[in-house]
Tab-separated table of C-alpha atoms and ligand atoms in Angstrom:
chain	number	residue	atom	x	y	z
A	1072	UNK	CA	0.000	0.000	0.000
A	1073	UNK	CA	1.514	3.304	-0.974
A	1074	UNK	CA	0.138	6.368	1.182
A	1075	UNK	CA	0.910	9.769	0.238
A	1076	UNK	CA	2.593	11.713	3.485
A	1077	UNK	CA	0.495	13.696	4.627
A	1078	UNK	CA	1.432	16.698	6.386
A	1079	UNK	CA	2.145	16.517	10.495
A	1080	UNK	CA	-1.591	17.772	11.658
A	1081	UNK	CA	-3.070	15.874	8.993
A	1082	UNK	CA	-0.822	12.870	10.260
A	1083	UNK	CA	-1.815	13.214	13.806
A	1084	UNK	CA	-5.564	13.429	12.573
A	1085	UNK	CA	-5.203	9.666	10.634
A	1086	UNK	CA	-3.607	8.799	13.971
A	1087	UNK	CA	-6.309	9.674	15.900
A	1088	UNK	CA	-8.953	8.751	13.753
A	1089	UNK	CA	-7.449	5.247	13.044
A	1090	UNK	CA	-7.500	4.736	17.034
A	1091	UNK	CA	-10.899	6.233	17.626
A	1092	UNK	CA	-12.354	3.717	14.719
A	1093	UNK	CA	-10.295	0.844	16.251
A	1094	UNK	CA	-11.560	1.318	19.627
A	1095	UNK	CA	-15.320	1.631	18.871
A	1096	UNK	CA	-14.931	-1.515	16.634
A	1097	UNK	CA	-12.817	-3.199	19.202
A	1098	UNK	CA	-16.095	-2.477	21.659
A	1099	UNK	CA	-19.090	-3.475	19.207
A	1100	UNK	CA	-16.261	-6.534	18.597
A	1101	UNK	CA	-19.318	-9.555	20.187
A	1102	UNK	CA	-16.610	-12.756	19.791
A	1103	UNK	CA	-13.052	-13.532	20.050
A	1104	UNK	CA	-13.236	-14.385	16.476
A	1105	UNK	CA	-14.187	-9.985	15.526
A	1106	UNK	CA	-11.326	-9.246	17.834
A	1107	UNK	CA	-8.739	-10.846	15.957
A	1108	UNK	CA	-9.989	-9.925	12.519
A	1109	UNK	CA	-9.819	-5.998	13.435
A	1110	UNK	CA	-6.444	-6.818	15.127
A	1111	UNK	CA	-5.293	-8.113	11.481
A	1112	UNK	CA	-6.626	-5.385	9.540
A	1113	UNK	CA	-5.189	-2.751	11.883
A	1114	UNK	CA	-1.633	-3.702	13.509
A	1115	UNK	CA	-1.201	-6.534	10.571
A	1116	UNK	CA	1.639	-6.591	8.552
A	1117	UNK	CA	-0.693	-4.916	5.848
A	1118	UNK	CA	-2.816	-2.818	8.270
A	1119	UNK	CA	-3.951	0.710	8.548
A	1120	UNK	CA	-1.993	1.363	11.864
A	1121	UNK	CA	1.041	-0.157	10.543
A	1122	UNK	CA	1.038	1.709	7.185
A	1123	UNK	CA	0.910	4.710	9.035
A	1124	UNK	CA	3.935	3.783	11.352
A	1125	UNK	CA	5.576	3.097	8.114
A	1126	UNK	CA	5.015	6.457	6.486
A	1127	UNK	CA	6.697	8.443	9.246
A	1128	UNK	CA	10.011	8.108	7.654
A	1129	UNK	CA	8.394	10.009	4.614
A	1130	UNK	CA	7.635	12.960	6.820
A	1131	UNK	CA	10.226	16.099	7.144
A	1132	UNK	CA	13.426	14.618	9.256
A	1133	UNK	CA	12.228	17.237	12.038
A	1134	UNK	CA	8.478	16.130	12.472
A	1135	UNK	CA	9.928	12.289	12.438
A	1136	UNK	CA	10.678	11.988	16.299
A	1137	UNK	CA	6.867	13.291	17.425
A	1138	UNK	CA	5.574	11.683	14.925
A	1139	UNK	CA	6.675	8.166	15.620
A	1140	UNK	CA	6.077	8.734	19.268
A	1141	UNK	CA	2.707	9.300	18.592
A	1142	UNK	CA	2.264	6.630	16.272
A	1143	UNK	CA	4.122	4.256	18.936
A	1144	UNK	CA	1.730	5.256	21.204
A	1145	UNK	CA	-1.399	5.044	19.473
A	1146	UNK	CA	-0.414	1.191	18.599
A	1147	UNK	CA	0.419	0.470	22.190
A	1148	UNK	CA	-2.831	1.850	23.052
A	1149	UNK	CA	-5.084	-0.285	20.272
A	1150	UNK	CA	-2.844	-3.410	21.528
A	1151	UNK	CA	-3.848	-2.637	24.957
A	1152	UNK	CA	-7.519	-1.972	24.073
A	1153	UNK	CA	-7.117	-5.085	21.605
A	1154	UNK	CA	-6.032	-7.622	24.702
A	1155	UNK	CA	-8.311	-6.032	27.038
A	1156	UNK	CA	-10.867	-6.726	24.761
A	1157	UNK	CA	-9.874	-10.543	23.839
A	1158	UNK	CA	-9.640	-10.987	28.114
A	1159	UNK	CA	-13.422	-9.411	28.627
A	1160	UNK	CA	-14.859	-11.439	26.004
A	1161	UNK	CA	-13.376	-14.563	26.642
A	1162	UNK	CA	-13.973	-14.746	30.237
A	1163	UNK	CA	-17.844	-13.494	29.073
A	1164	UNK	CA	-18.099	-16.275	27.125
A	1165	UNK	CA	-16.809	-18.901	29.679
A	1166	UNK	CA	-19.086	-17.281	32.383
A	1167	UNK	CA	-21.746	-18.069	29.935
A	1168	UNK	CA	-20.784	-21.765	29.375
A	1169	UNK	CA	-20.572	-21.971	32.934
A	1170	UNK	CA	-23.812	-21.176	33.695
A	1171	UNK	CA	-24.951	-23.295	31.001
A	1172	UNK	CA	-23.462	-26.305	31.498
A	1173	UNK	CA	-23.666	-25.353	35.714
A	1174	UNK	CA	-24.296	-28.543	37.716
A	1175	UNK	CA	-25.873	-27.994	41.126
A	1176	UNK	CA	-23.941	-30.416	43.457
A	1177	UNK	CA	-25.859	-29.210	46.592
A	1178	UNK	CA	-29.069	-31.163	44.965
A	1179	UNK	CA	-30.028	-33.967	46.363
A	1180	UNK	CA	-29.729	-37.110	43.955
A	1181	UNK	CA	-32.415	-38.890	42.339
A	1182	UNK	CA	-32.207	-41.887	44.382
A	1183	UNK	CA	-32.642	-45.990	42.588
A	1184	UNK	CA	-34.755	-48.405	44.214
A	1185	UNK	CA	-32.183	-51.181	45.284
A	1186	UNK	CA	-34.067	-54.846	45.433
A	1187	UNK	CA	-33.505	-57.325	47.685
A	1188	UNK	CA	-33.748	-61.205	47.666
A	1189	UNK	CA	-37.182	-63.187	48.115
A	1190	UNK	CA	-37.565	-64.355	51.929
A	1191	UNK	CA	-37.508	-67.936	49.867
A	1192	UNK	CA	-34.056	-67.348	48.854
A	1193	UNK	CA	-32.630	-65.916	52.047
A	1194	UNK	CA	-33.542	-69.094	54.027
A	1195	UNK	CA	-31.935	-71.346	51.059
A	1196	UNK	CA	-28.733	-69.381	50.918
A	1197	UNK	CA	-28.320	-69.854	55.327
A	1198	UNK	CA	-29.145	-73.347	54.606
A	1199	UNK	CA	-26.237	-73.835	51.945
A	1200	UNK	CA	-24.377	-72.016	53.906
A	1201	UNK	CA	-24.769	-73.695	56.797
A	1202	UNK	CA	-24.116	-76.970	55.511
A	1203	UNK	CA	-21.635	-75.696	53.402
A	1204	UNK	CA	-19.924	-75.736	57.024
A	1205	UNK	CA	-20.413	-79.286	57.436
A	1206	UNK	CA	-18.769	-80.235	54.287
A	1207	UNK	CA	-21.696	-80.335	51.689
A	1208	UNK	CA	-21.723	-79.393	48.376
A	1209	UNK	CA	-24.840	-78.120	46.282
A	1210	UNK	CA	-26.557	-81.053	43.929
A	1211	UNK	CA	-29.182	-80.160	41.425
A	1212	UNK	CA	-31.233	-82.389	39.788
A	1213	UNK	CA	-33.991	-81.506	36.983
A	1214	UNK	CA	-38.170	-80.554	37.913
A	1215	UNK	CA	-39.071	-82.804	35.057
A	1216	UNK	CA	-38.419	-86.265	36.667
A	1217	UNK	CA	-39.504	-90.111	35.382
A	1218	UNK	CA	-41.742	-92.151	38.027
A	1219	UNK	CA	-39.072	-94.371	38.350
A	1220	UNK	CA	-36.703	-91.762	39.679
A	1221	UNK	CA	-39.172	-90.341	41.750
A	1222	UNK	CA	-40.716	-93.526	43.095
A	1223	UNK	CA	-39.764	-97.061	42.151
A	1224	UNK	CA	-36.236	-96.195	42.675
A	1225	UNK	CA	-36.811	-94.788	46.358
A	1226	UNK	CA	-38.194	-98.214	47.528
A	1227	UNK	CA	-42.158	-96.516	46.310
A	1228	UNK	CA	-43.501	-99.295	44.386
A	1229	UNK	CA	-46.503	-98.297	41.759
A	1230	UNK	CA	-48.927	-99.743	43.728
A	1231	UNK	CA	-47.663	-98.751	47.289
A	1232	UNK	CA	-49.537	-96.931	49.839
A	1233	UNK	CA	-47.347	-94.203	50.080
A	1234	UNK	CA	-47.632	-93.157	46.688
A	1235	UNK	CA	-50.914	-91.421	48.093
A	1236	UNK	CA	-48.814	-89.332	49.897
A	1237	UNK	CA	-47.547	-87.430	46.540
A	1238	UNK	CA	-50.102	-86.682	44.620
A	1239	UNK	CA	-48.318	-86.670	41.080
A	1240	UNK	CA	-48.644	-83.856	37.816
A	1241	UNK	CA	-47.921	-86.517	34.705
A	1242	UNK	CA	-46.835	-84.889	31.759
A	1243	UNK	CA	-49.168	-85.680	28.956
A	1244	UNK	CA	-47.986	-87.744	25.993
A	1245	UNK	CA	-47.454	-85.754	22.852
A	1246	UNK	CA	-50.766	-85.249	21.074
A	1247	UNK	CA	-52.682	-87.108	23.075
A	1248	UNK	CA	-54.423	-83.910	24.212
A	1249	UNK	CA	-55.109	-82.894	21.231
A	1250	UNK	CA	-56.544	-86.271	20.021
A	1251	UNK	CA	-59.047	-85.920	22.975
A	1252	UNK	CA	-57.656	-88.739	24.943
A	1253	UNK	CA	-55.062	-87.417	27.465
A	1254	UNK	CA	-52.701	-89.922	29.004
A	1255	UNK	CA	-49.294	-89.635	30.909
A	1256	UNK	CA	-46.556	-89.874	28.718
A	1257	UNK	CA	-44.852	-93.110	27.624
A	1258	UNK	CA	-41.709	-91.996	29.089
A	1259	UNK	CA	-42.822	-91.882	32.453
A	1260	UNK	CA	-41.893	-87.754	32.892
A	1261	UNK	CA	-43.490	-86.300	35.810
A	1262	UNK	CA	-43.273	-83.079	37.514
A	1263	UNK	CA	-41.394	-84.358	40.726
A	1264	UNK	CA	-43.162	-84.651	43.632
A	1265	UNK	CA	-39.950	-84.001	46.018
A	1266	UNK	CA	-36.558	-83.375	45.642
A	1267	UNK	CA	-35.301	-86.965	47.040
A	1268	UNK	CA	-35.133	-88.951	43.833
A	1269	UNK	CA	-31.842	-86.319	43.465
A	1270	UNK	CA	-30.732	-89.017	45.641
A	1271	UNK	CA	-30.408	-91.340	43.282
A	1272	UNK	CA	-28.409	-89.218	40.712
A	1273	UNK	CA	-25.895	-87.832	43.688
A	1274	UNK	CA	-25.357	-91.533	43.924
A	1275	UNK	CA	-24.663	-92.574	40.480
A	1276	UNK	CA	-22.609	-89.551	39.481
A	1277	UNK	CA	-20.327	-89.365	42.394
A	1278	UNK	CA	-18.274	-91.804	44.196
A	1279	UNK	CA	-18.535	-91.938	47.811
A	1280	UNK	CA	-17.797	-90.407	50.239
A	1281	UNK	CA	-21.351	-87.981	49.356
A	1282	UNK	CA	-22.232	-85.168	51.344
A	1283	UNK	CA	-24.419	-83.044	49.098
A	1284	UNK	CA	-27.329	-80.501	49.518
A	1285	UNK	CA	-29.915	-80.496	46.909
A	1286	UNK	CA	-32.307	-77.620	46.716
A	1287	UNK	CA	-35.286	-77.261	44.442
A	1288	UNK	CA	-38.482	-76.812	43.320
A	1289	UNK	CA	-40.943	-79.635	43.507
A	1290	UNK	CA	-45.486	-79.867	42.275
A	1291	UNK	CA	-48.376	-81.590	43.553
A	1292	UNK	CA	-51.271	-82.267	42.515
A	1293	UNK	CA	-52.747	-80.161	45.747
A	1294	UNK	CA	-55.872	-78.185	46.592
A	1295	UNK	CA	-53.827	-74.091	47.386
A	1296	UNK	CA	-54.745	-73.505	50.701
A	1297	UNK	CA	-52.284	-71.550	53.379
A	1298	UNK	CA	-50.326	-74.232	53.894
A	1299	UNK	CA	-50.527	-76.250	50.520
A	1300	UNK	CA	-49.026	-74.902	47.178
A	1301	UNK	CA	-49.449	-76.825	43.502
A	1302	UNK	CA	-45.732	-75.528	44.003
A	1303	UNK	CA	-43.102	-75.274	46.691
A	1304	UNK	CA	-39.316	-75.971	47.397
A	1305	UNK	CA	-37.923	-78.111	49.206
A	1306	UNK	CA	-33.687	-79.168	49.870
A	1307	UNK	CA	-32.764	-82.358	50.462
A	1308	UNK	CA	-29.952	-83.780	52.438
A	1309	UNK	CA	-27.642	-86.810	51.131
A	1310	UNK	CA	-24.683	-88.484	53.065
A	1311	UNK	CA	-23.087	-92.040	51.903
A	1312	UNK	CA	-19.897	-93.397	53.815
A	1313	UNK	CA	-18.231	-96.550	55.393
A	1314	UNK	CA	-19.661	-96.497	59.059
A	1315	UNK	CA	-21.559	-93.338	58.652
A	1316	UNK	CA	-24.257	-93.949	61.979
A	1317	UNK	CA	-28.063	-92.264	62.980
A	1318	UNK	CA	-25.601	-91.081	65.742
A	1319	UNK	CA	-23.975	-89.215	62.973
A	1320	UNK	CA	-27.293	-88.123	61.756
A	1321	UNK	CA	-28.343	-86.808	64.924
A	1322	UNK	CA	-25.595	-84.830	66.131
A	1323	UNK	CA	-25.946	-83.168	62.395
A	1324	UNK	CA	-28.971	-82.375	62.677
A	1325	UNK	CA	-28.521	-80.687	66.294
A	1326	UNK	CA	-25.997	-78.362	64.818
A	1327	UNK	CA	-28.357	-77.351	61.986
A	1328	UNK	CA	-30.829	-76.413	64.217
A	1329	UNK	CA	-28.957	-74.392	66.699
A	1330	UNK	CA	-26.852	-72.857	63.693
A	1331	UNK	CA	-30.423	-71.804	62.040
A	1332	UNK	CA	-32.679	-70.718	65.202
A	1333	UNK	CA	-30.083	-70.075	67.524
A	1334	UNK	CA	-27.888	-72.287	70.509
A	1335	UNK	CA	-30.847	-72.167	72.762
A	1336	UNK	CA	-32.900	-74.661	70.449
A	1337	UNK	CA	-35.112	-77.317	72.253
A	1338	UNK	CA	-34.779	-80.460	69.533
A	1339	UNK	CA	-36.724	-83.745	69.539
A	1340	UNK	CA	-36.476	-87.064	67.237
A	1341	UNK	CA	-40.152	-88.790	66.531
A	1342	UNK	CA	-40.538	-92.094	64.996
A	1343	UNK	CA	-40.973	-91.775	61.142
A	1344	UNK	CA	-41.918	-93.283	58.389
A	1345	UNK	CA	-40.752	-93.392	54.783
A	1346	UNK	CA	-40.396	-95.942	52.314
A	1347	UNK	CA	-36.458	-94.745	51.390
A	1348	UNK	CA	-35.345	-95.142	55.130
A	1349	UNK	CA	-35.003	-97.348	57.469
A	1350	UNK	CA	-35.247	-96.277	60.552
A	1351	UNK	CA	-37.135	-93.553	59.651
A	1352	UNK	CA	-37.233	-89.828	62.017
A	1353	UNK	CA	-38.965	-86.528	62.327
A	1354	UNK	CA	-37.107	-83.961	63.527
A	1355	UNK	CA	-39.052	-80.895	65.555
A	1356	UNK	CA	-37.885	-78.069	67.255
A	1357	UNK	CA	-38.963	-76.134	69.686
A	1358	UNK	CA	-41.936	-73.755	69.105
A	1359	UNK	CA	-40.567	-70.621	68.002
A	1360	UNK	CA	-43.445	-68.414	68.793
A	1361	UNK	CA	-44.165	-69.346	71.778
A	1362	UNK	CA	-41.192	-71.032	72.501
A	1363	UNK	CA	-42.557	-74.490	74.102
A	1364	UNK	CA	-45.385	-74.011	76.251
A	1365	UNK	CA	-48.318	-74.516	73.305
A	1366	UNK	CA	-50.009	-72.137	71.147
A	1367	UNK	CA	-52.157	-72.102	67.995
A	1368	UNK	CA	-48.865	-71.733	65.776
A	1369	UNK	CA	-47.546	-75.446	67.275
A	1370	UNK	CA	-51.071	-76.476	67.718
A	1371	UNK	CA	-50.634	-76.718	71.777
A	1372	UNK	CA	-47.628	-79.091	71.337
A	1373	UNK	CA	-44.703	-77.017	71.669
A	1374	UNK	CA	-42.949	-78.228	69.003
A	1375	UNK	CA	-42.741	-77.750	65.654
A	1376	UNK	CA	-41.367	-80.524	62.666
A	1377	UNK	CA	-39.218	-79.259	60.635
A	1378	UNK	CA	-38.079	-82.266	58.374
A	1379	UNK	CA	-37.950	-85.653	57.760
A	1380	UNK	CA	-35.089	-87.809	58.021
A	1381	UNK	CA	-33.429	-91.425	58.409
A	1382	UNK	CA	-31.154	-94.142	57.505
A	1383	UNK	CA	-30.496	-94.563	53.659
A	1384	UNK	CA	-32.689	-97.987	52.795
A	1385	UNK	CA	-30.408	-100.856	51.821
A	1386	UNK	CA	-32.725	-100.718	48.550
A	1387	UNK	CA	-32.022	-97.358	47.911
A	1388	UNK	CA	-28.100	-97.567	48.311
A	1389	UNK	CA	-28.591	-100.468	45.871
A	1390	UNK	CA	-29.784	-98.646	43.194
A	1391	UNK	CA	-27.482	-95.335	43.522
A	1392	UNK	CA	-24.782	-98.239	42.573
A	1393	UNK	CA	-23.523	-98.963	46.716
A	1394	UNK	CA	-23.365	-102.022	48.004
A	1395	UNK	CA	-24.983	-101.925	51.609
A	1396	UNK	CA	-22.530	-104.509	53.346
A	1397	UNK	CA	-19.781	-101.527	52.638
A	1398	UNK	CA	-21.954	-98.551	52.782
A	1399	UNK	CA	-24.545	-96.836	54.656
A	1400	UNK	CA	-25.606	-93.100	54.511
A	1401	UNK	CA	-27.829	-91.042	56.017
A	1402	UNK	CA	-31.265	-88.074	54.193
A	1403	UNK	CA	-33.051	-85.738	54.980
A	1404	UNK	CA	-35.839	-83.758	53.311
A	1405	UNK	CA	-36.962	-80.376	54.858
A	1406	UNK	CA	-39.850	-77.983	52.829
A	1407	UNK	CA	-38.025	-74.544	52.658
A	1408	UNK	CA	-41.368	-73.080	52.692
A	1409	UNK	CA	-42.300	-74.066	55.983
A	1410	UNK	CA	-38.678	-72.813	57.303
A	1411	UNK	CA	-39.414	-69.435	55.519
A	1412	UNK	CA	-43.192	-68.957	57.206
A	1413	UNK	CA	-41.618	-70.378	60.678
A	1414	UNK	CA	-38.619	-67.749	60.322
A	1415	UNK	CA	-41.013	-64.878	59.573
A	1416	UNK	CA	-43.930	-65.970	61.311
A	1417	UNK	CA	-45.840	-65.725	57.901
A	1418	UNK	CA	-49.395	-67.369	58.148
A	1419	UNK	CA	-50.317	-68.017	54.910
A	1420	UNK	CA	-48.046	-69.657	51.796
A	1421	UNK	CA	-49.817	-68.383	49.109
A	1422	UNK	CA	-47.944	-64.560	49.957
A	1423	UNK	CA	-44.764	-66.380	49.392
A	1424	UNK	CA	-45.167	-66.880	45.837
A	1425	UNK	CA	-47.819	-63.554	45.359
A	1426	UNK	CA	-44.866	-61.735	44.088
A	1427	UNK	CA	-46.805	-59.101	45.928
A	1428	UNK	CA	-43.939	-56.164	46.733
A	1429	UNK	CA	-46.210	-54.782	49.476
A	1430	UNK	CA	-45.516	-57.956	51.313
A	1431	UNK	CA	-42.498	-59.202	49.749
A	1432	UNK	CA	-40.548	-55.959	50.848
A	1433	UNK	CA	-41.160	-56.540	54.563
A	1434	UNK	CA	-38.577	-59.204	54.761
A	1435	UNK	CA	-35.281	-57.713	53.260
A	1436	UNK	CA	-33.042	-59.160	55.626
A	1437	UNK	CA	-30.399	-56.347	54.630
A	1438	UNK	CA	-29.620	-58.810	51.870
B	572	DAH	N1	-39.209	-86.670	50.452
B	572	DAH	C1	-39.920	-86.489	51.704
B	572	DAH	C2	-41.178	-85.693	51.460
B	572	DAH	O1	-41.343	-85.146	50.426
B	572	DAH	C3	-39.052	-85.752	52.700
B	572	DAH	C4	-37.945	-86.625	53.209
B	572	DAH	C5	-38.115	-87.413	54.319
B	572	DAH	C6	-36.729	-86.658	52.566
B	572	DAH	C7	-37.130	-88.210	54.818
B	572	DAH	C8	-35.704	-87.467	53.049
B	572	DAH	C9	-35.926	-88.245	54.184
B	572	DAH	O2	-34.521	-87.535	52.462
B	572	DAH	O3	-34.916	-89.014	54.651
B	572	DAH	O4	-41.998	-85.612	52.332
C-alpha cells in the first residue's frame, strides 16, 4: 500500500482517527473471532496502523521523532484496548458456558430403588451355607423327573400306599391332548413330587464319600390352601460313607438347628416313616413363637417338625450303585417353605409366591 505523506496535523488526525475507529470496533467486537480480525486489519503486517507507522520516515526529518512517538503510542494503546478486549470477552463467554453447562452439586440425587432377595431365597442361601460348614456341596437335579426316579427307585412301588402321599402332575404324551384322549406320557416324565429322587443321581454320578445338599423346586397335585401350594421348594440332604451312623445323623442335625434358630434350640427325634429309610425320624424343634409351652402356631404341642429324616434304605443304596454290606448313609428332606413362614412368622403360603412387593418388601433381611 503506498500512502501519500500527509502533512504533520493531517498525520496526527489519521492517527487519531485510526484509534478512535479501532476502539469503537474493538467495543461493538461480540466474539473472540471480531477481535482478531480488526487486530489483522489494523496492527497486521498490511494494516492501517502499521502503514501509518511506516510512512513516518516520509515525513520532514524534524516532524519524524513526534511523529513516531505518537504513532508508537497510538499502537500500544489499540494493543492494549485489543487484549483487554480478547480478556473481557473470553472470560464473558466462559461465564456463559458456565452457567450453562452449571451442575448444582448441593441437589439432592435422584435416588434408585435397590431390590432385595425373596424371603424364599434368604432361608436357602443360610441353609447352603450352613451346611456348606459341614462339608456339603450343592446337587441339582432336573423338575421334570420319570416315576421311576421319583418312586420305584426310592423303595415306592406303583402300587404302594405311600404313593398317596404325593399326589403326582404326569406330563401328557405328545398329542394325546389334542386327540381328545389325554394320558401320561410313555416316558414316564413327571413333575417331581420331592426333591429326594436327586438321591439317586448324587449316587450314580459321584463316588462316595457324598455329602451333598440339593435344593429345588418340587409340584403336587394339591388343593392351594395356606399351607398347601401346587408348588413349593424343598432341599434335600444326602450323606453315603463306610460307618456313617443315625448317631452321625443326629448330632448333624442338632448343629443345623442351633446354627439356624439359635444355641438355645429345644430339639426332639419322633418315629418316622418313609419308604427310602429305614429307621425312619422326624425332627421338631422347639416352638418358636411361643417357645414351648403350646399355642395355635404349634397347635398346643410345643414343638414344631421341621423335616424328615433317616437311615439310607439298603434298597435305595442299591440302586445309587452302593453295596450296603460296605456302605450306609444317612437323608433328609426339609420344605423350605415351611422354614421361611416359621422364620417370619408368615401365616399363609400363598404370599410367598404372590410376588406381591407390598408384602415381599417386609422381609429384606439387609440382603
Ligand atoms: N421326600 C420327603 C417328602 O417329600 C421328605 C424326606 C423325608 C426326605 C425323609 C428325606 C428323608 O430324604 O430321609 O416328604
Amino acid at each position: 500500500m503506498t500512502t501519500k505523506t500527509p502533512p504533520p496535523d493531517a498525520f496526527a488526525d489519521a492517527l487519531a482517527a485510526a484509534r478512535a475507529d479501532a476502539e469503537g470496533r474493538l467495543s461493538a467486537a461480540e466474539d473472540v473471532a471480531a477481535v482478531d480480525a480488526l487486530s489483522h486489519e489494523v496492527l497486521g503486517r498490511n494494516g492501517s496502523l502499521t502503514a501509518l507507522l511506516r510512512s513516518v520516515g516520509e515525513l520532514p526529518v524534524e516532524d519524524r521523532p513526534a511523529a513516531g512517538q505518537a504513532a508508537n503510542a497510538a499502537r500500544v494503546a489499540i494493543e492494549t484496548a485489543v487484549a483487554q478486549r480478547l480478556q473481557d470477552l473470553s472470560s464473558g463467554e466462559l461465564d456463559a458456558r458456565l452457567a450453562a453447562e452449571a451442575v448444582d452439586m448441593t441437589a439432592p440425587g435422584s435416588s434408585r430403588r435397590a431390590g432385595h432377595l425373596h424371603p424364599l431365597w434368604t432361608v436357602e442361601r443360610d441353609l447352603r451355607e450352613i451346611f456348606h460348614g459341614f462339608g456339603f456341596e450343592i446337587f441339582e437335579g432336573p423338575e421334570i423327573e420319570t416315576e421311576a426316579l421319583n418312586f420305584e427307585l426310592l423303595n415306592i412301588p406303583a402300587d404302594h400306599p405311600a404313593r398317596d402321599l404325593w399326589d403326582t402332575l404326569y406330563l401328557a404324551e405328545a398329542g394325546s391332548i389334542e386327540a381328545g384322549a389325554p394320558r401320561p406320557a410313555d416316558d414316564g416324565s413327571i413333575l417331581r413330587t420331592h426333591t429326594s429322587p436327586v438321591q439317586i443321581r448324587a449316587m450314580r454320578s459321584l463316588g462316595a464319600p457324598i455329602r451333598v445338599l440339593m435344593p429345588g423346586r418340587c409340584f403336587r397335585y394339591e388343593a392351594v390352601d395356606a399351607s398347601h401350594g401346587f408348588e413349593f421348594f424343598q432341599v434335600e440332604g444326602l450323606v453315603v460313607d463306610r460307618d456313617t451312623s443315625m448317631a452321625d445323623l443326629k448330632w448333624m442335625l442338632e448343629e443345623f438347628a442351633r446354627a439356624m434358630y439359635g444355641e438355645g434350640t429345644a430339639t426332639r427325634f419322633r418315629p418316622g416313616y418313609y419308604p427310602f429309610t429305614e429307621p425312619s425320624v422326624a425332627f421338631d424343634i422347639g416352638c418358636l413363637v411361643c417357645g414351648g409351652t403350646g399355642c395355635p402356631a404349634c397347635k398346643h404341642s410345643g414343638w414344631m417338625t421341621i423335616l424328615g429324616a433317616g437311615m439310607v434304605h439298603p434298597t435305595v443304596l442299591r440302586n445309587g450303585g452302593f453295596d450296603p454290606a460296605e456302605y450306609q448313609g444317612y437323608a433328609f428332606g426339609m420344605g423350605l417353605d415351611r422354614l421361611t413362614l416359621l422364620r417370619h412368622g408368615i401365616g399363609d403360603l400363598r404370599y410367598l409366591l404372590g410376588a406381591d412387593l407390598r408384602f415381599l418388601e417386609q422381609f429384606s433381611d439387609g440382603r
